[in-house]
PDB file of C-alpha atoms in Angstrom:
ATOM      1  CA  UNK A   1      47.874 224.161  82.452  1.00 39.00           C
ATOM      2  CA  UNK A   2      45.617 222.632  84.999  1.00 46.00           C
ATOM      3  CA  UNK A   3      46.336 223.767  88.530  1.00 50.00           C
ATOM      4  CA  UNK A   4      47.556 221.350  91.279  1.00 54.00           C
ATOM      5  CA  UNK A   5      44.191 221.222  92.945  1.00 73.00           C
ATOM      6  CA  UNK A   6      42.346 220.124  90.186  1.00 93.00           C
ATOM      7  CA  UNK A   7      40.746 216.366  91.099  1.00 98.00           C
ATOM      8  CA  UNK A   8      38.851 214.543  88.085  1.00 98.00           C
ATOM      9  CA  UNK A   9      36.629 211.624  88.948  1.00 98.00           C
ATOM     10  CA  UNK A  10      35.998 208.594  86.167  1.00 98.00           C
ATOM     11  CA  UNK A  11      33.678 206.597  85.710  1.00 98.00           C
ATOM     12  CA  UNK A  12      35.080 203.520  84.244  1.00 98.00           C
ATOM     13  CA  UNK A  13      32.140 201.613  82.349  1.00 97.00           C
ATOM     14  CA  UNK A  14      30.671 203.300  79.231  1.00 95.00           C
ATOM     15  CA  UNK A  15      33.042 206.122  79.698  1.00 96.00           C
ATOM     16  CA  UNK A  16      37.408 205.124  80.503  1.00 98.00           C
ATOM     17  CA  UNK A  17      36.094 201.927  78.760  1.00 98.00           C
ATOM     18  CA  UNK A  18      33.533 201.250  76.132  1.00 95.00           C
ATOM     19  CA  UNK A  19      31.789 197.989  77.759  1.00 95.00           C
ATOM     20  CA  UNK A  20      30.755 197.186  81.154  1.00 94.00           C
ATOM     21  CA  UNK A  21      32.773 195.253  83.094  1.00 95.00           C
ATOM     22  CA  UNK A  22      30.082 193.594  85.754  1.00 93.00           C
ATOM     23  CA  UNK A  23      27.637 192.689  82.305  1.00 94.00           C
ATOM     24  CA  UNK A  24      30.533 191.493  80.590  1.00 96.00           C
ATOM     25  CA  UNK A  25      31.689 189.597  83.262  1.00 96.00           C
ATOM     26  CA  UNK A  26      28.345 188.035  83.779  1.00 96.00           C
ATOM     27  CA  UNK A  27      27.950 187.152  80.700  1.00 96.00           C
ATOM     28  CA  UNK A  28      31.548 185.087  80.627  1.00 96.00           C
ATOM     29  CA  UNK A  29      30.528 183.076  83.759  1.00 96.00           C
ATOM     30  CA  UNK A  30      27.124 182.128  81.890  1.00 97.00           C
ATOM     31  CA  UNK A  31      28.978 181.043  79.068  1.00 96.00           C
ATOM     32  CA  UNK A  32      31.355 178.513  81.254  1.00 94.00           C
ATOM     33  CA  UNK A  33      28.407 176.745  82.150  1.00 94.00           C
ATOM     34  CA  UNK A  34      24.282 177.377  81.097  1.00 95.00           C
ATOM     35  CA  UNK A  35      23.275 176.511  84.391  1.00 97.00           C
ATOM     36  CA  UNK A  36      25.348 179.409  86.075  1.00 94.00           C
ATOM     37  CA  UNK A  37      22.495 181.598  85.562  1.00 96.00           C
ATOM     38  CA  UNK A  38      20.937 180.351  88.239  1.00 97.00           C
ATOM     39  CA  UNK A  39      23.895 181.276  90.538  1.00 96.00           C
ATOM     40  CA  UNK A  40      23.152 184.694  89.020  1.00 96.00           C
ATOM     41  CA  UNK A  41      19.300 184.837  90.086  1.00 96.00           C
ATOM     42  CA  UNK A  42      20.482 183.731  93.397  1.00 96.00           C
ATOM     43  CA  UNK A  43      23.277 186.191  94.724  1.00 95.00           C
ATOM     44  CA  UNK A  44      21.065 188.874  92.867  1.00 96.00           C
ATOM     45  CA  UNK A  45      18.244 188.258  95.011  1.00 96.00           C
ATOM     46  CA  UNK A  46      21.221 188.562  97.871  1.00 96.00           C
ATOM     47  CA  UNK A  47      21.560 191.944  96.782  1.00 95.00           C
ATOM     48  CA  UNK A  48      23.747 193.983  93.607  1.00 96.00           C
ATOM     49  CA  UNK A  49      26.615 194.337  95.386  1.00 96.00           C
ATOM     50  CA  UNK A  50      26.966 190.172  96.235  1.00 96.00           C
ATOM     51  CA  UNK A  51      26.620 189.402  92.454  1.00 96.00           C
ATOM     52  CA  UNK A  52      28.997 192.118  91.483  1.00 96.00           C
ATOM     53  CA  UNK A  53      31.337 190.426  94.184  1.00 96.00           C
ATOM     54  CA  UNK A  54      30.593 187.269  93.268  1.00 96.00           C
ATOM     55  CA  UNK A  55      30.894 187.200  89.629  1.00 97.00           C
ATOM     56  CA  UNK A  56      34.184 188.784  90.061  1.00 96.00           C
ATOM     57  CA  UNK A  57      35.626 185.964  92.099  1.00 96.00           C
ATOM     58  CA  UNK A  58      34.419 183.283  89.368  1.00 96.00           C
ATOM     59  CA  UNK A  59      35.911 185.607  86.346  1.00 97.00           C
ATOM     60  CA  UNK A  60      39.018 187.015  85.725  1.00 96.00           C
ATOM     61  CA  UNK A  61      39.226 190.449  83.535  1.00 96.00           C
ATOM     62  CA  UNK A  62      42.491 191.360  81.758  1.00 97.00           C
ATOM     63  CA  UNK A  63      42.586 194.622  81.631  1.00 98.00           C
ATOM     64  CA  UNK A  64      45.189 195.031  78.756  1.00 97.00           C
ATOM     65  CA  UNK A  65      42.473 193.629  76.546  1.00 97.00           C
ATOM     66  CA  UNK A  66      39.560 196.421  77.451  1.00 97.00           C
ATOM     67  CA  UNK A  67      37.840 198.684  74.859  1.00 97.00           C
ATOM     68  CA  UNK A  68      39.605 202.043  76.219  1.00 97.00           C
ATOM     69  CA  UNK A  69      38.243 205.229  75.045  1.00 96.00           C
ATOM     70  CA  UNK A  70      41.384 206.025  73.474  1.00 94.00           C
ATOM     71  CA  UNK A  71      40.697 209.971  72.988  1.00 94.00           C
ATOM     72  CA  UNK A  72      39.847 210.323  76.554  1.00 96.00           C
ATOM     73  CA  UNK A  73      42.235 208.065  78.258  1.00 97.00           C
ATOM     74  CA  UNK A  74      44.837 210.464  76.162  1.00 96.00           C
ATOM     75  CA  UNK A  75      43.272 213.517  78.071  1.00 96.00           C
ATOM     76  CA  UNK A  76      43.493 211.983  81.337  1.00 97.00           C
ATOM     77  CA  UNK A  77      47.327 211.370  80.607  1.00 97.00           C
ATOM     78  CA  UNK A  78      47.701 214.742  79.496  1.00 96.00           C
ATOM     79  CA  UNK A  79      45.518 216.428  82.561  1.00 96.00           C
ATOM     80  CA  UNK A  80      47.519 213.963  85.411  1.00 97.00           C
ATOM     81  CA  UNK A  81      50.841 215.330  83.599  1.00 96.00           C
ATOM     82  CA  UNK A  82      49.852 218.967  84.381  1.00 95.00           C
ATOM     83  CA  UNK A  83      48.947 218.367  87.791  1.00 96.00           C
ATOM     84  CA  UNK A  84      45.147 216.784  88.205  1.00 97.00           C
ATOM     85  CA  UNK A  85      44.693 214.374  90.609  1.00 98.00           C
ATOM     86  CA  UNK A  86      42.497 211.427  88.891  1.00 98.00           C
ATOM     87  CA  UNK A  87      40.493 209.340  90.710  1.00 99.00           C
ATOM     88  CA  UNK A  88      38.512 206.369  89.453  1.00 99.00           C
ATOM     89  CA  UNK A  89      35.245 206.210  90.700  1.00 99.00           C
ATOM     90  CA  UNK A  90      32.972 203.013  89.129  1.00 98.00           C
ATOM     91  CA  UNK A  91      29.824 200.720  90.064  1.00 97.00           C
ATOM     92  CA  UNK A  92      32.418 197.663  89.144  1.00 97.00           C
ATOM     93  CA  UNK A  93      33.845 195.513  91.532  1.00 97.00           C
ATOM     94  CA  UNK A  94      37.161 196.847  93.861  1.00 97.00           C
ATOM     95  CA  UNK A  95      38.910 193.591  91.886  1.00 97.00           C
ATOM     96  CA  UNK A  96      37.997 195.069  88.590  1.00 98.00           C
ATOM     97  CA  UNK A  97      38.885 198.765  89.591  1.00 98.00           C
ATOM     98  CA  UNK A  98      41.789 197.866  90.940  1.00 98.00           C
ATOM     99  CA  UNK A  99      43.459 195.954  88.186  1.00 98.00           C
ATOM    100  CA  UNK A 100      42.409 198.732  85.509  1.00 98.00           C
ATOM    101  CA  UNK A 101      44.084 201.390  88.041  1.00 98.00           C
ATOM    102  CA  UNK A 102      47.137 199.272  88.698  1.00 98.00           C
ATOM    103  CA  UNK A 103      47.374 198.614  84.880  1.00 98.00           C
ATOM    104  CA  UNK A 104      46.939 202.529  83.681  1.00 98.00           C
ATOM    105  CA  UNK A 105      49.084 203.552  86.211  1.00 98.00           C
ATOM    106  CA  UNK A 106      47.325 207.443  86.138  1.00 98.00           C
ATOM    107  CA  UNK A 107      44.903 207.069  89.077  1.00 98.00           C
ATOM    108  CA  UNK A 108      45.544 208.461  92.872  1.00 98.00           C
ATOM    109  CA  UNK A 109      43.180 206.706  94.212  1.00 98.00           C
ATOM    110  CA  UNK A 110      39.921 204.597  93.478  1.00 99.00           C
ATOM    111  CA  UNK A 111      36.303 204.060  94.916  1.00 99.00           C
ATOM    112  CA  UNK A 112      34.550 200.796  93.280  1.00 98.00           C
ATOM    113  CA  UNK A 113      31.708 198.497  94.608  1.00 97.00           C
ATOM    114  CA  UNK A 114      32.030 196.836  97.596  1.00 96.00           C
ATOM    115  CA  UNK A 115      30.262 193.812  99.093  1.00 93.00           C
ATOM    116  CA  UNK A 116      27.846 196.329 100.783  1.00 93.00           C
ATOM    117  CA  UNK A 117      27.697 199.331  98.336  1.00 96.00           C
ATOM    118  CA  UNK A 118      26.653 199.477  94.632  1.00 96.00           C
ATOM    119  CA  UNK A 119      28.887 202.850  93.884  1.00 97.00           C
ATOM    120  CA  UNK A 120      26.321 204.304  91.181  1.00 96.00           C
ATOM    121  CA  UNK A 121      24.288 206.841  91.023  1.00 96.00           C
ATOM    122  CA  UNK A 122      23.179 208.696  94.827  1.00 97.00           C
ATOM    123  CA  UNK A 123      25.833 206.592  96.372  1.00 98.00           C
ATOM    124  CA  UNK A 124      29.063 207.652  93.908  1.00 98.00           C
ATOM    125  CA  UNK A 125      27.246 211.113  94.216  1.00 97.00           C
ATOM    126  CA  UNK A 126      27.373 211.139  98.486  1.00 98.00           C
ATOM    127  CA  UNK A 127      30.825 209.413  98.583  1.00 98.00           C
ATOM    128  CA  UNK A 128      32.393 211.781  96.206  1.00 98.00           C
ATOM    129  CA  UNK A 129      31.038 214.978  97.900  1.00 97.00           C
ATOM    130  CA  UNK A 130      31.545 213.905 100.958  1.00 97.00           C
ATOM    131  CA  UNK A 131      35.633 213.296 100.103  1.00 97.00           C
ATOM    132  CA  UNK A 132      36.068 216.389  97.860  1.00 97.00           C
ATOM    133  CA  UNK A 133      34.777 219.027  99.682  1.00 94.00           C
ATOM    134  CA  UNK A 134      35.867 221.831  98.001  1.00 95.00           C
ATOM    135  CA  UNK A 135      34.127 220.477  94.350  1.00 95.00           C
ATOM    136  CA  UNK A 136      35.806 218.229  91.637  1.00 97.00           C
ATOM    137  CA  UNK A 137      35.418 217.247  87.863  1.00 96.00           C
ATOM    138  CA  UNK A 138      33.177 214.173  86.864  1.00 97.00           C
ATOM    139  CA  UNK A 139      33.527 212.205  84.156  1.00 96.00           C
ATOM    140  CA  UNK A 140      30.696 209.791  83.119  1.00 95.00           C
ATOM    141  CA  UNK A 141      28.476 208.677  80.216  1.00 93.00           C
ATOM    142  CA  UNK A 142      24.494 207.888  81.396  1.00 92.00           C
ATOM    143  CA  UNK A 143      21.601 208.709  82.818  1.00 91.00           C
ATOM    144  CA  UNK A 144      23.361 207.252  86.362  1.00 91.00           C
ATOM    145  CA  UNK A 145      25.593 209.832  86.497  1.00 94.00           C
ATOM    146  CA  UNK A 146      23.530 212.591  86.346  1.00 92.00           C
ATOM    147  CA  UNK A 147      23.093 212.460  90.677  1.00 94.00           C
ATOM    148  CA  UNK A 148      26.945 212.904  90.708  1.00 96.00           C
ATOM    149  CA  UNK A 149      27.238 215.444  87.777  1.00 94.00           C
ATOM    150  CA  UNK A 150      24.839 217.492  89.875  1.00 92.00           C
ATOM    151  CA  UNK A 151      27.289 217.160  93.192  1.00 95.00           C
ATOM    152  CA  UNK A 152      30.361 217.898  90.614  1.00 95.00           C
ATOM    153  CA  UNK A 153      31.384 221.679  89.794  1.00 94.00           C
ATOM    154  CA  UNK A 154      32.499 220.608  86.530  1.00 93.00           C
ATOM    155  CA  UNK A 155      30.978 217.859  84.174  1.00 92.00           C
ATOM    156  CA  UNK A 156      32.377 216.131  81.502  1.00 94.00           C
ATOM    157  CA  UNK A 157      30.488 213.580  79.268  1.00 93.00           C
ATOM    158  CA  UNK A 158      32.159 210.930  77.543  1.00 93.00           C
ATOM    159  CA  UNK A 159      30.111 208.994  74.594  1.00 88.00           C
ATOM    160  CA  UNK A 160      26.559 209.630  76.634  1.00 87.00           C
ATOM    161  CA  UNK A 161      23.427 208.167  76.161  1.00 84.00           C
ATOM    162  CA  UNK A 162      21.117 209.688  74.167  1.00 87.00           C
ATOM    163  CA  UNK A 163      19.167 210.405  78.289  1.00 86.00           C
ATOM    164  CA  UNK A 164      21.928 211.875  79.521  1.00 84.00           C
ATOM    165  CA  UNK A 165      22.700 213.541  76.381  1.00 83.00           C
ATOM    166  CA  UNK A 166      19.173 215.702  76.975  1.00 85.00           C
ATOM    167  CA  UNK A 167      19.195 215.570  80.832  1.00 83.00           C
ATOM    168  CA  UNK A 168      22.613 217.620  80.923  1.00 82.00           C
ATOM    169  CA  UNK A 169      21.675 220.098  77.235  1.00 78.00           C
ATOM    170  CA  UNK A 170      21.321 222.996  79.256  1.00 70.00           C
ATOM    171  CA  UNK A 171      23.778 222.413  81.750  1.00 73.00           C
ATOM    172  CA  UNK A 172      27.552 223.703  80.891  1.00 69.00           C
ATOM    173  CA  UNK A 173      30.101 220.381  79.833  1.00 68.00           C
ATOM    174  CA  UNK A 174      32.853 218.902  78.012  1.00 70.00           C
ATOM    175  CA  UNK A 175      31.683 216.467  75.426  1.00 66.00           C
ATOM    176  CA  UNK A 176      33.873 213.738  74.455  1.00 61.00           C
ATOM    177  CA  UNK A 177      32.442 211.434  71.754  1.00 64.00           C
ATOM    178  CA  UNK A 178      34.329 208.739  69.687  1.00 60.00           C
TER     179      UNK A 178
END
């Protein structure tokens, strides 16, 4: 039984689902229209966070139709019936995060991208030590996580890269592979 206090932090792409949302996305507004990649070039050079932004206004994601990690969505379930507080925590857009969490229906809370902040990496790692003080559970799958898995007191993988894979060997973890 997991006790009350218990918070778990996912990453959403490469780990709750088995794509990326922002390349994916990308990718779909290319596809309306060839010349679209230069849109792309443009709000990149206007910084990650405006293209994730922006690209999300122009596409629409349903997230019924994601590649879920079946195995590990079925542990979050589980782990937010016995009392964990999940939180989704993901570089995608708030628009994206926000329809996944509404959809799934298991998360307290979530922390995405914002027109300012790309949430990988050192800046999921601050924002999520910073709000759970007193140490949480992280769930991700690549080398990008490994700033946050460092902040976390307990590490999960879920499908890693072959990087992260070796990065976190001697470090203690759940593995989740499908």
């Amino acid at each position: 039984m997991a006790d009350n206090d218990e918070i778990i932090c996912v990453d959403l792409d490469g780990t709750l689902i088995r794509s990326d949302l922002s390349w994916d996305s990308a990718k779909k507004f290319v596809k309306k229209n060839l010349f679209n990649v230069f849109k792309l070039v443009f709000w990149y050079f206007k910084g990650v966070p405006y293209l994730k932004y922006r690209v999300a206004k122009e596409v629409e994601v349903d997230p019924s139709a994601l590649p879920y990690n079946s195995d590990f969505l079925s542990y979050l379930i589980q782990r937010k019936s016995e009392g964990s507080k999940i939180y989704l925590a993901t570089g995608s857009t708030e628009k994206y995060a926000k329809q996944v969490a509404d959809y799934l229906q298991i998360f307290d809370g979530v922390f995405a991208s914002d027109l300012k902040t790309n949430l990988v990496g050192k800046n999921k790692a601050q924002k999520l030590a910073k709000l759970f003080t007193n140490g949480f559970t992280y769930a991700g799958n690549s080398v990008d996580d490994l700033h946050v898995w460092k902040k976390s007191s307990k590490k999960i993988l879920v499908n890693p890269s072959e990087k992260a894979r070796k990065a976190m060997r001697s470090v203690e973890h759940t593995l989740y592979k499908s």
